[in-house]
Coordinates of N, CA and C in Angstrom, one line a residue:
M703 N 16.5 6.2 -12.5 CA 15.7 5.1 -12.1 C 15.8 4.2 -13.6
T704 N 16.4 3.0 -13.7 CA 16.5 1.8 -14.7 C 14.9 1.6 -15.2
Q705 N 14.5 1.0 -16.1 CA 13.3 0.5 -16.9 C 12.9 -0.8 -15.7
D706 N 14.1 -1.4 -15.3 CA 13.7 -3.2 -14.3 C 13.3 -2.1 -13.1
E707 N 13.5 -1.1 -12.6 CA 13.3 -0.6 -11.5 C 11.9 0.0 -11.5
L708 N 11.7 0.7 -12.5 CA 10.4 1.0 -12.9 C 9.4 0.1 -13.2
K709 N 9.9 -0.8 -13.9 CA 8.5 -1.9 -14.2 C 8.5 -2.6 -12.3
T710 N 9.5 -3.0 -11.6 CA 9.0 -3.1 -10.5 C 8.4 -2.2 -9.3
R711 N 8.8 -0.9 -9.5 CA 7.8 -0.1 -9.1 C 6.6 0.1 -9.3
T712 N 6.1 0.3 -10.4 CA 4.8 -0.2 -11.2 C 3.9 -1.1 -10.5
K713 N 4.7 -2.1 -10.7 CA 3.9 -3.5 -9.8 C 3.8 -3.0 -8.8
E714 N 4.2 -2.8 -8.1 CA 4.4 -3.1 -6.3 C 3.2 -1.8 -6.4
F715 N 3.1 -0.4 -7.4 CA 2.1 0.3 -6.8 C 0.7 -0.3 -7.3
A716 N 0.8 -1.2 -8.1 CA -0.5 -2.0 -8.8 C -1.0 -3.1 -7.5
I717 N 0.0 -3.7 -6.8 CA -0.3 -4.2 -5.8 C -0.7 -3.9 -4.2
R718 N -0.2 -2.2 -4.2 CA -1.2 -1.6 -2.9 C -1.9 -1.2 -3.1
I719 N -2.3 -0.9 -4.5 CA -3.8 -0.4 -5.0 C -4.7 -1.4 -4.5
I720 N -4.3 -2.8 -5.2 CA -5.2 -3.8 -4.9 C -5.4 -4.1 -3.7
N721 N -4.6 -4.1 -2.8 CA -4.7 -4.3 -1.1 C -5.3 -3.0 -0.5
L722 N -5.3 -2.1 -0.8 CA -6.1 -0.8 -0.6 C -7.5 -1.0 -0.9
C723 N -7.8 -1.2 -1.9 CA -9.3 -1.5 -2.7 C -10.2 -3.2 -1.8
A724 N -9.4 -3.7 -1.3 CA -9.6 -5.0 -0.9 C -10.3 -4.3 0.6
A725 N -9.9 -3.1 1.4 CA -10.0 -2.6 2.1 C -11.4 -2.0 2.1
L726 N -11.6 -1.3 1.1 CA -12.8 -0.4 0.7 C -14.1 -0.8 1.1
P727 N -14.8 0.0 1.7 CA -16.4 -0.8 2.5 C -16.8 -1.5 1.3
D728 N -17.6 -2.4 1.5 CA -18.4 -3.1 0.9 C -19.8 -2.4 0.6
N729 N -19.9 -1.7 -0.2 CA -21.5 -1.1 -0.4 C -21.0 -0.2 -1.8
A730 N -22.2 0.6 -2.5 CA -22.2 1.1 -3.9 C -20.8 2.4 -4.0
I731 N -20.7 3.2 -3.1 CA -19.4 4.3 -3.2 C -18.4 3.0 -3.2
G732 N -17.7 2.2 -2.3 CA -16.5 1.3 -2.1 C -16.4 0.3 -3.3
R733 N -17.8 -0.2 -4.0 CA -17.5 -0.8 -5.2 C -17.1 0.0 -6.1
T734 N -18.2 1.2 -6.6 CA -17.5 2.0 -7.4 C -16.0 2.6 -7.4
I735 N -15.4 2.7 -6.5 CA -14.0 3.1 -6.3 C -13.2 2.3 -6.6
R736 N -13.6 0.8 -6.0 CA -12.9 -0.2 -6.2 C -12.6 -0.5 -7.6
N737 N -13.8 -0.5 -8.3 CA -13.7 -1.4 -9.8 C -12.6 0.0 -10.6
Q738 N -13.1 1.0 -10.3 CA -11.9 2.1 -11.2 C -10.4 2.2 -10.7
L739 N -10.5 2.3 -9.7 CA -9.2 2.2 -9.3 C -8.6 1.1 -9.6
I740 N -8.7 -0.3 -9.3 CA -8.1 -1.4 -9.7 C -7.6 -1.3 -11.2
R741 N -8.9 -0.9 -11.9 CA -8.5 -0.5 -13.4 C -7.2 0.3 -13.5
S742 N -7.4 1.8 -13.0 CA -6.7 2.4 -13.5 C -5.2 2.2 -12.5
G743 N -5.1 1.7 -11.8 CA -4.0 1.4 -10.6 C -3.4 0.2 -11.5
C744 N -3.9 -0.6 -11.8 CA -2.9 -1.8 -12.5 C -2.8 -1.4 -13.9
S745 N -3.2 -0.7 -14.2 CA -3.2 0.0 -16.0 C -1.6 0.8 -15.9
V746 N -1.3 1.1 -15.0 CA 0.3 1.9 -14.9 C 1.2 1.0 -15.4
G747 N 0.9 -0.3 -14.1 CA 2.3 -0.9 -14.6 C 2.1 -1.5 -16.1
A748 N 0.9 -2.7 -16.6 CA 0.7 -3.1 -17.8 C 1.1 -2.0 -18.7
N749 N 0.7 -0.6 -18.9 CA 1.4 -0.1 -20.1 C 2.7 0.5 -20.0
Y750 N 2.8 0.6 -18.7 CA 4.4 1.1 -19.0 C 5.1 -0.6 -19.5
R751 N 4.9 -1.4 -18.9 CA 5.4 -2.5 -19.6 C 5.6 -2.5 -21.2
A752 N 4.3 -2.4 -21.5 CA 4.2 -2.3 -22.9 C 4.9 -1.5 -23.8
S753 N 5.1 -0.1 -23.0 CA 5.9 1.0 -23.7 C 7.3 0.6 -23.8
C754 N 8.0 -0.3 -22.7 CA 9.4 -0.9 -22.8 C 9.3 -1.8 -24.1
R755 N 8.4 -2.3 -24.9 CA 8.3 -3.1 -26.0 C 8.0 -2.3 -27.2
A756 N 8.2 -1.1 -27.2 CA 7.2 -0.3 -28.1 C 8.5 0.1 -29.2
R757 N 7.8 -0.3 -30.4 CA 8.6 -0.4 -31.7 C 8.9 1.1 -32.3
S758 N 8.7 1.8 -31.7 CA 8.7 3.1 -32.4 C 9.3 4.6 -30.9
K759 N 9.7 5.1 -31.3 CA 9.8 6.4 -30.5 C 8.1 7.2 -30.3
A760 N 7.6 7.5 -31.2 CA 6.1 7.5 -31.5 C 5.2 6.8 -30.2
E761 N 5.2 5.4 -30.4 CA 4.5 4.7 -29.8 C 4.8 4.6 -28.6
F762 N 6.2 4.5 -28.0 CA 6.5 4.6 -26.7 C 5.8 6.1 -26.1
I763 N 5.8 7.0 -26.7 CA 5.6 8.2 -26.3 C 4.2 8.2 -26.2
A764 N 3.5 7.3 -27.1 CA 2.1 7.0 -27.1 C 1.5 6.4 -25.5
K765 N 2.3 5.4 -25.7 CA 1.9 4.4 -24.3 C 2.3 4.9 -22.9
L766 N 3.7 6.2 -22.9 CA 3.5 6.5 -21.6 C 2.4 7.7 -21.6
G767 N 1.7 8.3 -22.7 CA 0.9 9.1 -22.5 C -0.3 8.4 -21.8
I768 N -0.4 7.3 -21.8 CA -1.9 6.5 -21.4 C -1.1 6.4 -20.1
V769 N -0.1 5.6 -20.0 CA 0.5 5.8 -18.2 C 0.5 6.8 -17.4
I770 N 0.7 8.0 -17.8 CA 0.1 9.2 -17.0 C -1.2 9.4 -17.1
E771 N -2.3 9.1 -18.3 CA -3.4 9.3 -17.6 C -3.7 8.5 -16.9
E772 N -3.5 7.4 -17.1 CA -3.8 5.9 -15.6 C -3.4 6.6 -14.1
S773 N -2.1 6.6 -14.1 CA -1.7 7.2 -12.6 C -2.5 8.2 -12.2
D774 N -2.4 9.2 -13.4 CA -3.5 10.6 -12.7 C -4.8 10.1 -12.3
E775 N -5.4 9.3 -12.9 CA -6.6 8.9 -12.7 C -6.8 8.2 -11.3
S776 N -5.9 7.3 -11.3 CA -5.7 6.6 -9.7 C -5.5 7.8 -8.7
S777 N -4.8 9.0 -9.1 CA -4.8 9.8 -8.1 C -6.0 10.5 -7.8
F778 N -6.9 10.7 -8.8 CA -8.2 11.6 -8.6 C -9.0 10.1 -7.9
W779 N -9.1 9.2 -7.7 CA -9.9 8.0 -6.9 C -9.1 8.3 -5.8
L780 N -8.0 8.3 -5.4 CA -7.2 8.3 -4.4 C -7.6 9.5 -3.4
E781 N -7.8 10.9 -4.2 CA -8.4 12.0 -3.6 C -9.6 12.0 -2.8
L782 N -10.6 11.3 -3.9 CA -11.9 11.1 -3.4 C -12.0 10.4 -2.3
I783 N -11.3 9.2 -2.0 CA -11.4 8.3 -0.9 C -11.2 9.0 0.2
I784 N -10.1 10.0 0.3 CA -9.5 11.0 1.3 C -10.6 12.1 1.5
E785 N -10.9 12.6 0.7 CA -12.0 14.3 0.6 C -13.3 13.4 1.0
A786 N -13.8 12.3 0.7 CA -15.1 11.8 0.8 C -15.1 11.0 2.5
K787 N -13.9 10.8 2.8 CA -13.7 10.1 3.9 C -14.1 8.8 4.1
V788 N -13.8 8.1 3.1 CA -14.6 6.6 2.8 C -13.3 6.1 3.6
M789 N -12.1 6.4 3.7 CA -10.7 5.7 4.6 C -9.8 6.7 4.9
K790 N -9.2 6.7 6.5 CA -8.6 7.2 6.8 C -7.6 7.7 6.0
K791 N -7.1 8.9 6.2 CA -6.1 10.0 4.9 C -4.9 9.3 5.1
E792 N -5.0 8.7 6.6 CA -3.2 8.2 6.6 C -2.9 6.9 6.1
L793 N -4.2 6.0 5.5 CA -4.0 4.8 5.1 C -3.4 5.0 3.8
V794 N -4.3 5.9 3.5 CA -4.6 6.4 1.6 C -3.6 7.6 1.3
A795 N -2.9 8.3 2.0 CA -2.1 9.5 1.5 C -0.6 9.2 1.2
P796 N 0.1 8.1 1.6 CA 1.6 7.3 1.3 C 1.1 6.7 -0.4
L797 N 0.1 6.3 -1.1 CA -0.3 5.7 -2.0 C -0.3 6.8 -2.7
L798 N -1.1 7.9 -2.5 CA -1.5 9.3 -3.3 C -0.4 9.8 -3.7
A799 N 0.5 10.0 -2.7 CA 2.1 10.6 -2.8 C 2.8 9.6 -3.8
E800 N 2.8 8.6 -4.0 CA 3.1 7.6 -4.8 C 2.6 7.7 -6.5
S801 N 1.8 7.9 -6.5 CA 0.7 7.9 -7.4 C 1.1 9.0 -8.4
N802 N 1.4 10.3 -7.8 CA 1.4 11.7 -7.9 C 3.1 11.9 -8.5
E803 N 3.7 11.2 -7.9 CA 5.2 11.1 -8.2 C 5.4 9.8 -9.4
L804 N 4.4 8.7 -9.6 CA 4.8 8.3 -10.7 C 4.0 9.3 -11.9
T805 N 3.4 10.1 -11.7 CA 2.9 11.2 -13.0 C 3.9 11.8 -13.4
A806 N 4.9 12.4 -12.5 CA 5.8 13.4 -12.6 C 6.9 12.7 -13.1
I807 N 7.2 11.7 -12.5 CA 8.3 10.6 -13.6 C 8.0 10.4 -15.0
F808 N 6.7 10.0 -15.0 CA 6.5 9.9 -16.6 C 6.6 10.9 -17.6
A809 N 5.6 11.8 -16.8 CA 5.4 13.3 -17.7 C 7.1 13.8 -18.0
K810 N 7.9 13.6 -17.1 CA 9.2 14.3 -17.6 C 10.1 13.3 -18.5
A811 N 9.5 11.8 -18.2 CA 9.8 10.9 -19.7 C 9.4 11.4 -21.0
V812 N 8.3 11.8 -21.0 CA 7.6 12.4 -22.3 C 8.3 13.5 -22.6
I813 N 8.5 14.3 -21.9 CA 9.0 16.0 -22.6 C 10.4 15.2 -23.1
S814 N 11.6 14.5 -22.4 CA 12.6 14.2 -22.4 C 12.8 13.5 -23.7
S815 N 11.8 12.6 -23.9 CA 11.6 11.6 -25.3 C 11.5 12.7 -26.2
K816 N 10.6 13.6 -26.2 CA 10.0 14.2 -27.2 C 11.2 15.7 -27.7
N817 N 12.1 15.7 -26.7 CA 12.8 16.9 -26.9 C 14.1 16.1 -27.5
K818 N 14.3 14.8 -27.0 CA 15.6 13.8 -27.9 C 15.4 14.1 -29.4
S819 N 13.7 13.5 -29.8 CA 13.2 13.5 -31.2 C 13.2 14.6 -31.7
S820 N 13.3 15.9 -31.2 CA 13.3 17.1 -31.9 C 15.1 17.4 -32.2
I821 N 15.7 17.1 -31.9 CA 17.1 17.7 -31.9 C 17.6 16.2 -33.0
I822 N 17.3 15.3 -33.1 CA 17.6 14.3 -33.9 C 16.9 14.8 -35.2
N823 N 15.5 14.9 -34.9 CA 14.8 15.6 -36.5 C 15.7 17.0 -36.9
H824 N 16.3 18.3 -36.1 CA 16.8 19.2 -36.3 C 18.2 19.0 -37.2
K825 N 18.8 17.8 -36.9 CA 20.0 17.4 -37.3 C 19.8 16.9 -38.8
S826 N 18.5 16.3 -39.1 CA 18.4 15.5 -40.3 C 18.2 16.6 -41.5

């Protein structure tokens, strides 16, 4: 997947998060989840874009670490919505699957980047 494709995918993820959050109930539980999930879900795309502008391999890996944390946190909130029966599972499950997939993609990218760094450092 290209950088531009991932930028688009993470932005679409954020939009889907926003739309889901708009449908959460307007009570204390819904507001708490809404605030946390919008923050973490939108942060995935924002921090991925920032990683694309990294000035060094270390900065790139650090930014991707934030992306992983935020996508994993999004998964947590989505799981809570399902398990607490705040919304119907069939409405939330596809977004949870996407969140888990994004976490896996970026975790693999970090591992690949670290492996490339160690190969380069080994040759020095």
